[in-house]
């Protein structure tokens, strides 16, 4: 499901000035002072934008009000925008709605659009999606691109109208054909998710590109992801980081994290831990949990930043507070080793259990150790085996070795040499941090020497079965 705010265009619209020279300005001022509504509106717009003339919001409002009070719809919309933004007048959503409605009731598409936005957001009126859609439709039927986009988005989400992907695509396409970047992005999302259209990553990437080239940050992020995974385009990490950089520069937090990860790993860019820290920090300061965790890790090892266990703990704690399991595991390791904190095995186990219960394989592995060794709790080999099994099924080779050894000795599980052989064999194919592939193979082969020919045949059969189970992702039981 797409985020609601990413679906909606909520910009304010005022008419653009056509005054280009001092002579034009003098002539139009004379017309405005003589009562020309068009000239009064143009004078207001010239002062509002200050293009070639001193910008003066208060003067803009004065001229717009003169025309608006005489019933000029465009001036009424523009005066509403001034109240909406608090430009030249104190911000007043109620007054903005009043002027937008006067313009909208005259059929002005800008006023209809802006009034729809007010109902959409509940600014100056009670939020009412059905009323917002009514006004968007009136403006969209006049070919107003942002209204076409918002109407299509309403159909896409089922806001104010029954969800209808066909109508969503129709209105979004009309807006996209007018180069509305948000509509182009939303069409890309429809093709990515297969909502109302056949899933088509190439078409999705094409739409993302059109929006991205207009500077739409979320589309730049999506296009970068498409290049990262090769969805609809040829996989190209240089292109991925190019688009992420553009999005990150606009403050898109996921893009900032991705740029940090790219610089940390040297994928798509030259490896640079200092730049990785800079990007992670930008994302972390926006509350991105994975960025907080990654920044903490850089501080822990002194990569790209001075080694600082206090800073590492700070960032890991922020990530853990958001429920990130890997940060919980890291805090457990910190307490276990006494880095930046007093050594406290009980706290270590508490953090590891929290990580493990969220499915973190490293946490599950350490809980297996904790239960087996009696760290902060009584020894419990049965629970240890259960934790090792959970980690082993996620491909954690060290846990596979430990589980295999427990089966070979009958610790916490019924002794089963075939099962022991199978887990050791699987670990020999993967390799872990503590036990590499050679260690696991050595344990498997030593066990094999103790088995009869018949037992070894059974063990190899079970090993083949376990490999198939692993490749299929194991059962969820």
Short mmCIF file of C-alpha atoms in Angstrom, two decimals:
data_model
loop_
_atom_site.label_atom_id
_atom_site.label_comp_id
_atom_site.label_asym_id
_atom_site.label_seq_id
_atom_site.Cartn_x
_atom_site.Cartn_y
_atom_site.Cartn_z
CA UNK A 1 0.00 0.00 0.00
CA UNK A 2 1.34 3.41 -0.94
CA UNK A 3 1.66 6.13 1.63
CA UNK A 4 -1.28 8.51 1.47
CA UNK A 5 0.75 11.71 1.43
CA UNK A 6 2.81 10.47 -1.47
CA UNK A 7 -0.37 10.18 -3.49
CA UNK A 8 -1.67 13.70 -3.19
CA UNK A 9 -0.72 17.01 -4.71
CA UNK A 10 -1.37 19.73 -2.13
CA UNK A 11 0.49 22.66 -3.64
CA UNK A 12 -1.12 26.09 -3.73
CA UNK A 13 -1.75 27.72 -7.08
CA UNK A 14 -1.86 31.37 -8.03
CA UNK A 15 -2.01 32.92 -11.46
CA UNK A 16 1.34 33.69 -13.05
CA UNK A 17 2.28 37.27 -13.97
CA UNK A 18 2.54 38.47 -17.52
CA UNK A 19 4.18 41.83 -16.70
CA UNK A 20 7.68 41.78 -18.20
CA UNK A 21 8.90 45.40 -18.44
CA UNK A 22 8.68 48.66 -16.50
CA UNK A 23 6.55 50.06 -19.30
CA UNK A 24 4.14 47.13 -18.97
CA UNK A 25 4.06 47.73 -15.23
CA UNK A 26 3.17 51.43 -15.61
CA UNK A 27 0.51 50.73 -18.20
CA UNK A 28 -1.09 47.97 -16.17
CA UNK A 29 -0.97 50.06 -13.00
CA UNK A 30 -2.92 52.80 -14.79
CA UNK A 31 -5.47 50.24 -15.94
CA UNK A 32 -5.68 48.80 -12.44
CA UNK A 33 -6.20 52.22 -10.90
CA UNK A 34 -8.93 52.80 -13.47
CA UNK A 35 -10.74 49.72 -12.21
CA UNK A 36 -9.65 46.97 -14.61
CA UNK A 37 -10.10 43.68 -12.74
CA UNK A 38 -7.63 41.88 -14.96
CA UNK A 39 -5.02 44.58 -14.39
CA UNK A 40 -5.62 44.58 -10.63
CA UNK A 41 -5.13 40.83 -10.52
CA UNK A 42 -1.96 41.12 -12.59
CA UNK A 43 -0.60 43.84 -10.31
CA UNK A 44 -1.16 41.58 -7.31
CA UNK A 45 0.56 38.68 -9.01
CA UNK A 46 3.54 40.84 -10.04
CA UNK A 47 4.04 41.99 -6.45
CA UNK A 48 3.53 38.46 -5.11
CA UNK A 49 6.29 36.91 -7.23
CA UNK A 50 8.53 39.96 -7.34
CA UNK A 51 9.86 39.01 -10.74
CA UNK A 52 11.60 42.16 -11.93
CA UNK A 53 9.90 44.20 -9.24
CA UNK A 54 10.28 44.39 -5.46
CA UNK A 55 8.39 41.49 -3.86
CA UNK A 56 5.66 42.78 -1.59
CA UNK A 57 3.05 40.32 -0.31
CA UNK A 58 0.98 43.01 1.41
CA UNK A 59 0.77 45.01 -1.81
CA UNK A 60 -0.13 41.82 -3.69
CA UNK A 61 -2.99 41.19 -1.28
CA UNK A 62 -4.20 44.81 -1.64
CA UNK A 63 -4.54 44.51 -5.41
CA UNK A 64 -6.05 41.02 -5.31
CA UNK A 65 -8.60 42.13 -2.75
CA UNK A 66 -9.72 45.01 -4.98
CA UNK A 67 -10.42 42.61 -7.83
CA UNK A 68 -11.74 39.80 -5.63
CA UNK A 69 -14.31 42.03 -3.93
CA UNK A 70 -15.61 42.92 -7.37
CA UNK A 71 -16.11 39.24 -8.17
CA UNK A 72 -13.00 38.35 -10.17
CA UNK A 73 -12.67 34.59 -9.75
CA UNK A 74 -8.93 34.39 -10.37
CA UNK A 75 -8.28 37.15 -7.84
CA UNK A 76 -10.55 35.39 -5.35
CA UNK A 77 -8.48 32.21 -5.74
CA UNK A 78 -5.25 34.16 -5.38
CA UNK A 79 -6.48 35.98 -2.29
CA UNK A 80 -7.49 32.61 -0.84
CA UNK A 81 -3.96 31.36 -1.48
CA UNK A 82 -2.54 34.36 0.40
CA UNK A 83 -4.66 33.53 3.45
CA UNK A 84 -3.80 29.85 3.07
CA UNK A 85 -0.05 30.53 3.12
CA UNK A 86 -0.10 33.54 5.44
CA UNK A 87 1.55 35.69 2.79
CA UNK A 88 0.79 39.40 3.24
CA UNK A 89 -1.97 38.58 5.72
CA UNK A 90 -2.11 36.48 8.90
CA UNK A 91 -2.66 32.83 8.01
CA UNK A 92 -6.38 32.10 8.19
CA UNK A 93 -7.68 28.85 6.75
CA UNK A 94 -11.30 29.89 7.22
CA UNK A 95 -10.76 33.00 5.07
CA UNK A 96 -8.85 30.92 2.55
CA UNK A 97 -11.80 28.55 2.24
CA UNK A 98 -14.23 31.48 1.85
CA UNK A 99 -12.31 32.98 -1.05
CA UNK A 100 -11.60 29.63 -2.68
CA UNK A 101 -15.30 28.80 -2.56
CA UNK A 102 -16.24 32.12 -4.19
CA UNK A 103 -13.82 31.36 -7.01
CA UNK A 104 -14.88 27.71 -7.25
CA UNK A 105 -18.57 28.58 -7.42
CA UNK A 106 -17.76 30.62 -10.53
CA UNK A 107 -16.20 27.56 -12.14
CA UNK A 108 -12.58 28.60 -11.61
CA UNK A 109 -10.51 25.39 -11.78
CA UNK A 110 -7.78 26.71 -9.49
CA UNK A 111 -10.33 27.65 -6.84
CA UNK A 112 -12.04 24.27 -7.20
CA UNK A 113 -8.73 22.47 -6.83
CA UNK A 114 -7.64 24.48 -3.80
CA UNK A 115 -11.02 24.08 -2.15
CA UNK A 116 -10.73 20.34 -2.72
CA UNK A 117 -7.34 20.37 -1.01
CA UNK A 118 -8.82 22.17 2.01
CA UNK A 119 -11.51 19.48 2.36
CA UNK A 120 -8.89 16.78 1.80
CA UNK A 121 -6.71 18.10 4.63
CA UNK A 122 -9.45 19.44 6.90
CA UNK A 123 -8.04 22.97 6.87
CA UNK A 124 -10.66 25.61 7.63
CA UNK A 125 -13.38 22.97 7.18
CA UNK A 126 -14.16 19.55 8.59
CA UNK A 127 -12.19 16.96 6.66
CA UNK A 128 -14.50 15.46 4.05
CA UNK A 129 -13.08 13.25 1.32
CA UNK A 130 -16.35 13.09 -0.61
CA UNK A 131 -16.49 16.89 -0.77
CA UNK A 132 -12.83 17.02 -1.76
CA UNK A 133 -13.46 14.57 -4.60
CA UNK A 134 -16.45 16.66 -5.77
CA UNK A 135 -14.27 19.73 -6.24
CA UNK A 136 -11.35 17.80 -7.72
CA UNK A 137 -13.74 16.30 -10.27
CA UNK A 138 -15.09 19.69 -11.32
CA UNK A 139 -11.57 21.00 -11.86
CA UNK A 140 -10.38 17.76 -13.48
CA UNK A 141 -13.21 17.92 -16.01
CA UNK A 142 -11.70 21.25 -17.07
CA UNK A 143 -8.35 19.53 -17.66
CA UNK A 144 -6.62 20.75 -14.49
CA UNK A 145 -3.70 18.34 -14.14
CA UNK A 146 -3.23 18.38 -10.36
CA UNK A 147 -6.96 17.79 -9.90
CA UNK A 148 -6.85 14.89 -12.35
CA UNK A 149 -3.99 13.48 -10.31
CA UNK A 150 -5.79 13.88 -6.98
CA UNK A 151 -9.01 12.44 -8.37
CA UNK A 152 -7.11 9.45 -9.73
CA UNK A 153 -5.39 9.04 -6.37
CA UNK A 154 -8.76 9.12 -4.61
CA UNK A 155 -9.99 6.27 -6.81
CA UNK A 156 -6.73 4.41 -6.22
CA UNK A 157 -7.13 4.54 -2.44
CA UNK A 158 -10.93 4.55 -2.25
CA UNK A 159 -11.01 7.93 -0.51
CA UNK A 160 -14.37 9.64 -0.95
CA UNK A 161 -15.28 7.26 -3.77
CA UNK A 162 -15.38 3.47 -4.12
CA UNK A 163 -11.96 2.12 -5.00
CA UNK A 164 -11.74 1.77 -8.77
CA UNK A 165 -8.36 1.04 -10.34
CA UNK A 166 -9.64 1.55 -13.88
CA UNK A 167 -10.84 5.08 -13.13
CA UNK A 168 -7.69 5.72 -11.13
CA UNK A 169 -5.56 4.83 -14.13
CA UNK A 170 -7.72 6.95 -16.46
CA UNK A 171 -7.42 10.13 -14.39
CA UNK A 172 -3.78 9.59 -13.50
CA UNK A 173 -2.96 9.03 -17.17
CA UNK A 174 -4.65 12.29 -18.13
CA UNK A 175 -2.57 14.12 -15.53
CA UNK A 176 0.60 12.27 -16.47
CA UNK A 177 0.11 13.24 -20.11
CA UNK A 178 0.32 16.84 -18.88
CA UNK A 179 3.66 16.01 -17.23
CA UNK A 180 2.26 15.90 -13.72
CA UNK A 181 5.14 14.22 -11.87
CA UNK A 182 3.02 12.91 -9.01
CA UNK A 183 0.63 11.23 -11.44
CA UNK A 184 3.56 9.68 -13.28
CA UNK A 185 4.91 8.38 -9.97
CA UNK A 186 1.54 6.93 -8.98
CA UNK A 187 1.21 5.15 -12.32
CA UNK A 188 4.64 3.68 -11.68
CA UNK A 189 3.42 2.41 -8.33
CA UNK A 190 0.34 0.86 -9.97
CA UNK A 191 2.55 -1.10 -12.37
CA UNK A 192 4.94 -2.07 -9.57
CA UNK A 193 2.15 -3.41 -7.36
CA UNK A 194 -0.12 -4.71 -10.13
CA UNK A 195 -3.06 -2.63 -8.93
CA UNK A 196 -5.66 -2.60 -11.70
CA UNK A 197 -2.99 -3.35 -14.30
CA UNK A 198 -0.79 -6.31 -15.07
CA UNK A 199 2.40 -6.04 -13.03
CA UNK A 200 5.01 -4.60 -15.38
CA UNK A 201 8.30 -3.43 -13.94
CA UNK A 202 9.49 -1.95 -17.24
CA UNK A 203 6.45 0.32 -17.48
CA UNK A 204 6.86 1.15 -13.80
CA UNK A 205 10.46 2.17 -14.36
CA UNK A 206 9.48 4.25 -17.39
CA UNK A 207 6.94 6.20 -15.32
CA UNK A 208 9.35 6.60 -12.42
CA UNK A 209 11.94 7.97 -14.83
CA UNK A 210 9.57 10.62 -16.21
CA UNK A 211 8.76 11.79 -12.68
CA UNK A 212 12.36 11.49 -11.51
CA UNK A 213 13.62 13.62 -14.37
CA UNK A 214 11.26 16.35 -13.16
CA UNK A 215 12.91 16.16 -9.76
CA UNK A 216 10.24 14.15 -7.96
CA UNK A 217 12.22 12.71 -5.06
CA UNK A 218 10.15 9.60 -4.31
CA UNK A 219 10.36 8.62 -7.98
CA UNK A 220 14.13 9.07 -7.87
CA UNK A 221 14.24 6.69 -4.92
CA UNK A 222 12.06 4.11 -6.70
CA UNK A 223 14.06 4.36 -9.91
CA UNK A 224 17.23 3.81 -7.90
CA UNK A 225 15.71 0.69 -6.35
CA UNK A 226 14.72 -0.55 -9.82
CA UNK A 227 18.35 -0.27 -10.92
CA UNK A 228 19.51 -1.92 -7.69
CA UNK A 229 17.44 -5.06 -8.20
CA UNK A 230 17.11 -4.98 -11.99
CA UNK A 231 13.34 -4.44 -12.01
CA UNK A 232 12.35 -3.32 -15.51
CA UNK A 233 15.86 -2.06 -16.21
CA UNK A 234 19.27 -3.66 -16.38
CA UNK A 235 20.81 -3.95 -12.94
CA UNK A 236 23.24 -1.06 -12.53
CA UNK A 237 24.43 0.11 -9.12
CA UNK A 238 26.08 3.21 -10.60
CA UNK A 239 22.65 4.31 -11.87
CA UNK A 240 21.02 3.27 -8.60
CA UNK A 241 23.32 5.47 -6.52
CA UNK A 242 22.96 8.34 -9.01
CA UNK A 243 19.21 8.48 -8.47
CA UNK A 244 19.44 7.81 -4.72
CA UNK A 245 21.87 10.71 -4.40
CA UNK A 246 19.37 13.05 -6.06
CA UNK A 247 16.59 11.85 -3.76
CA UNK A 248 18.82 11.97 -0.71
CA UNK A 249 19.74 15.57 -1.44
CA UNK A 250 16.02 16.34 -1.19
CA UNK A 251 15.86 14.74 2.25
CA UNK A 252 14.33 11.36 1.37
CA UNK A 253 15.37 9.33 4.37
CA UNK A 254 15.46 5.90 2.71
CA UNK A 255 17.66 7.30 -0.05
CA UNK A 256 20.00 8.76 2.56
CA UNK A 257 20.27 5.37 4.23
CA UNK A 258 20.86 3.68 0.87
CA UNK A 259 23.66 6.13 0.11
CA UNK A 260 25.22 5.36 3.48
CA UNK A 261 25.06 1.64 2.79
CA UNK A 262 26.52 2.11 -0.70
CA UNK A 263 29.48 4.06 0.67
CA UNK A 264 30.00 1.58 3.51
CA UNK A 265 30.08 -1.40 1.17
CA UNK A 266 31.62 0.31 -1.85
CA UNK A 267 28.79 -0.81 -4.14
CA UNK A 268 27.99 1.71 -6.87
CA UNK A 269 30.40 4.22 -5.35
CA UNK A 270 33.93 4.15 -3.99
CA UNK A 271 34.01 2.77 -0.46
CA UNK A 272 34.24 5.64 1.98
CA UNK A 273 33.32 5.09 5.64
CA UNK A 274 33.40 8.83 6.32
CA UNK A 275 30.75 9.52 3.67
CA UNK A 276 28.81 6.49 4.88
CA UNK A 277 28.71 8.04 8.36
CA UNK A 278 27.55 11.37 6.93
CA UNK A 279 24.66 9.81 5.04
CA UNK A 280 23.70 7.51 7.92
CA UNK A 281 23.68 10.50 10.27
CA UNK A 282 21.30 12.46 8.03
CA UNK A 283 18.91 9.51 7.95
CA UNK A 284 19.38 8.70 11.64
CA UNK A 285 18.56 12.28 12.62
CA UNK A 286 15.23 11.75 10.85
CA UNK A 287 14.65 8.66 13.00
CA UNK A 288 15.51 5.95 10.45
CA UNK A 289 16.12 2.91 12.64
CA UNK A 290 18.45 1.03 10.29
CA UNK A 291 20.53 4.18 9.86
CA UNK A 292 20.74 4.60 13.64
CA UNK A 293 21.90 1.00 13.93
CA UNK A 294 24.46 1.37 11.13
CA UNK A 295 25.81 4.63 12.52
CA UNK A 296 26.19 2.97 15.90
CA UNK A 297 28.16 0.17 14.29
CA UNK A 298 30.53 2.65 12.62
CA UNK A 299 31.17 4.26 16.01
CA UNK A 300 31.65 0.84 17.58
CA UNK A 301 34.45 -0.08 15.18
CA UNK A 302 35.76 3.43 14.51
CA UNK A 303 35.02 3.23 10.79
CA UNK A 304 34.77 6.71 9.28
CA UNK A 305 34.35 8.23 12.74
CA UNK A 306 36.48 8.13 15.89
CA UNK A 307 35.77 4.96 17.86
CA UNK A 308 33.26 5.94 20.51
CA UNK A 309 31.36 3.29 22.46
CA UNK A 310 29.16 5.90 24.14
CA UNK A 311 28.01 7.18 20.74
CA UNK A 312 27.55 3.61 19.53
CA UNK A 313 25.34 2.83 22.50
CA UNK A 314 23.33 6.04 21.95
CA UNK A 315 22.49 5.21 18.32
CA UNK A 316 21.88 1.52 18.98
CA UNK A 317 19.55 2.43 21.85
CA UNK A 318 17.54 4.76 19.60
CA UNK A 319 17.20 1.99 17.02
CA UNK A 320 16.31 -0.58 19.67
CA UNK A 321 13.64 1.75 21.04
CA UNK A 322 12.03 1.50 17.61
CA UNK A 323 12.08 -2.29 17.87
CA UNK A 324 15.03 -3.00 15.57
CA UNK A 325 16.25 -6.49 16.45
CA UNK A 326 19.81 -6.07 15.15
CA UNK A 327 20.31 -3.07 17.45
CA UNK A 328 19.02 -5.11 20.37
CA UNK A 329 21.56 -7.80 19.53
CA UNK A 330 24.33 -5.20 19.37
CA UNK A 331 23.39 -3.80 22.78
CA UNK A 332 23.47 -7.35 24.15
CA UNK A 333 26.99 -7.85 22.80
CA UNK A 334 28.03 -4.50 24.27
CA UNK A 335 26.83 -5.50 27.75
CA UNK A 336 28.35 -8.98 27.39
CA UNK A 337 31.78 -7.60 26.51
CA UNK A 338 31.60 -4.51 28.73
CA UNK A 339 32.22 -2.05 25.88
CA UNK A 340 31.17 1.45 26.92
CA UNK A 341 29.14 -0.01 29.77
CA UNK A 342 29.80 -2.14 32.82
CA UNK A 343 29.82 -5.80 31.92
CA UNK A 344 26.41 -7.24 32.72
CA UNK A 345 25.58 -10.73 31.45
CA UNK A 346 21.98 -10.51 32.64
CA UNK A 347 21.37 -7.35 30.60
CA UNK A 348 23.13 -8.94 27.65
CA UNK A 349 20.79 -11.93 27.76
CA UNK A 350 17.78 -9.65 28.12
CA UNK A 351 18.71 -7.78 24.92
CA UNK A 352 19.51 -11.00 23.05
CA UNK A 353 16.18 -12.52 24.05
CA UNK A 354 14.35 -9.44 22.76
CA UNK A 355 16.22 -9.71 19.46
CA UNK A 356 15.71 -13.46 19.25
CA UNK A 357 11.98 -13.22 19.85
CA UNK A 358 11.78 -10.95 16.80
CA UNK A 359 13.48 -13.60 14.70
CA UNK A 360 17.01 -12.22 14.70
CA UNK A 361 19.30 -15.18 13.95
CA UNK A 362 22.28 -13.74 15.81
CA UNK A 363 20.13 -13.19 18.87
CA UNK A 364 18.72 -16.70 18.64
CA UNK A 365 22.24 -18.11 18.39
CA UNK A 366 23.40 -16.21 21.47
CA UNK A 367 20.29 -17.28 23.37
CA UNK A 368 21.25 -20.86 22.55
CA UNK A 369 24.64 -20.20 24.13
CA UNK A 370 23.04 -18.45 27.12
CA UNK A 371 20.70 -21.38 27.80
CA UNK A 372 23.45 -23.94 27.29
CA UNK A 373 25.97 -22.17 29.52
CA UNK A 374 23.53 -20.85 32.12
CA UNK A 375 24.27 -17.15 31.50
CA UNK A 376 21.90 -15.15 33.67
CA UNK A 377 19.58 -18.14 34.02
CA UNK A 378 19.66 -21.86 34.83
CA UNK A 379 21.17 -24.22 32.26
CA UNK A 380 18.47 -25.46 29.91
CA UNK A 381 19.74 -27.60 27.03
CA UNK A 382 16.26 -28.16 25.60
CA UNK A 383 15.70 -24.43 25.25
CA UNK A 384 19.24 -24.04 23.91
CA UNK A 385 18.54 -26.57 21.17
CA UNK A 386 15.31 -24.80 20.27
CA UNK A 387 17.13 -21.47 19.89
CA UNK A 388 19.95 -23.02 17.87
CA UNK A 389 17.38 -24.70 15.61
CA UNK A 390 15.62 -21.39 14.93
CA UNK A 391 18.91 -19.73 13.98
CA UNK A 392 20.05 -22.77 12.01
CA UNK A 393 16.92 -22.69 9.86
CA UNK A 394 17.80 -19.12 8.90
CA UNK A 395 21.13 -20.31 7.53
CA UNK A 396 23.24 -19.39 10.56
CA UNK A 397 26.03 -21.91 10.10
CA UNK A 398 27.47 -21.64 13.62
CA UNK A 399 24.05 -22.55 15.01
CA UNK A 400 23.86 -25.46 12.57
CA UNK A 401 27.15 -26.79 13.95
CA UNK A 402 26.01 -26.39 17.56
CA UNK A 403 22.71 -28.08 16.80
CA UNK A 404 24.51 -30.92 15.03
CA UNK A 405 26.79 -31.42 18.04
CA UNK A 406 23.79 -31.46 20.39
CA UNK A 407 22.17 -34.20 18.29
CA UNK A 408 25.41 -36.18 18.31
CA UNK A 409 25.61 -36.02 22.12
CA UNK A 410 21.89 -36.12 22.91
CA UNK A 411 22.01 -32.77 24.72
CA UNK A 412 18.57 -31.14 24.91
CA UNK A 413 17.37 -33.43 22.11
CA UNK A 414 17.14 -37.15 21.57
CA UNK A 415 20.48 -38.47 20.28
CA UNK A 416 20.24 -38.78 16.51
CA UNK A 417 23.44 -39.27 14.51
CA UNK A 418 21.66 -38.93 11.17
CA UNK A 419 20.27 -35.53 12.19
CA UNK A 420 23.66 -34.53 13.60
CA UNK A 421 25.38 -35.48 10.35
CA UNK A 422 22.79 -33.59 8.28
CA UNK A 423 23.21 -30.32 10.20
CA UNK A 424 27.01 -30.53 10.18
CA UNK A 425 26.91 -31.24 6.47
CA UNK A 426 24.69 -28.23 5.83
CA UNK A 427 27.02 -26.02 7.85
CA UNK A 428 29.97 -27.28 5.81
CA UNK A 429 28.29 -25.84 2.72
CA UNK A 430 27.72 -22.40 4.27
CA UNK A 431 30.43 -21.63 6.80
CA UNK A 432 30.07 -19.35 9.79
CA UNK A 433 32.04 -16.83 11.81
CA UNK A 434 33.19 -19.24 14.51
CA UNK A 435 33.06 -22.50 12.55
CA UNK A 436 34.10 -22.23 8.90
CA UNK A 437 33.21 -24.77 6.23
CA UNK A 438 36.32 -26.82 6.99
CA UNK A 439 35.50 -26.99 10.70
CA UNK A 440 31.97 -28.17 9.97
CA UNK A 441 33.18 -30.70 7.40
CA UNK A 442 35.74 -32.00 9.86
CA UNK A 443 33.04 -32.50 12.51
CA UNK A 444 30.81 -34.24 9.98
CA UNK A 445 33.60 -36.55 8.82
CA UNK A 446 34.65 -37.41 12.39
CA UNK A 447 31.05 -38.34 13.13
CA UNK A 448 30.86 -40.42 9.96
CA UNK A 449 33.80 -42.49 11.16
CA UNK A 450 31.74 -43.64 14.14
CA UNK A 451 28.80 -44.79 12.01
CA UNK A 452 28.14 -48.14 10.43
CA UNK A 453 27.68 -48.33 6.67
CA UNK A 454 23.92 -48.53 7.13
CA UNK A 455 23.88 -45.64 9.57
CA UNK A 456 26.00 -43.52 7.22
CA UNK A 457 23.64 -44.25 4.33
CA UNK A 458 20.72 -43.09 6.50
CA UNK A 459 22.66 -40.00 7.56
CA UNK A 460 23.49 -39.02 3.96
CA UNK A 461 19.86 -39.49 2.97
CA UNK A 462 18.79 -37.19 5.81
CA UNK A 463 21.48 -34.70 4.79
CA UNK A 464 20.07 -34.57 1.26
CA UNK A 465 16.58 -34.03 2.65
CA UNK A 466 17.79 -31.22 4.90
CA UNK A 467 19.48 -29.46 2.01
CA UNK A 468 16.18 -29.50 0.10
CA UNK A 469 14.35 -28.19 3.17
CA UNK A 470 16.89 -25.40 3.53
CA UNK A 471 16.67 -24.44 -0.14
CA UNK A 472 12.89 -24.28 0.08
CA UNK A 473 13.02 -22.10 3.19
CA UNK A 474 11.97 -24.77 5.71
CA UNK A 475 8.44 -25.06 7.01
CA UNK A 476 7.01 -22.34 9.24
CA UNK A 477 6.25 -24.83 11.98
#
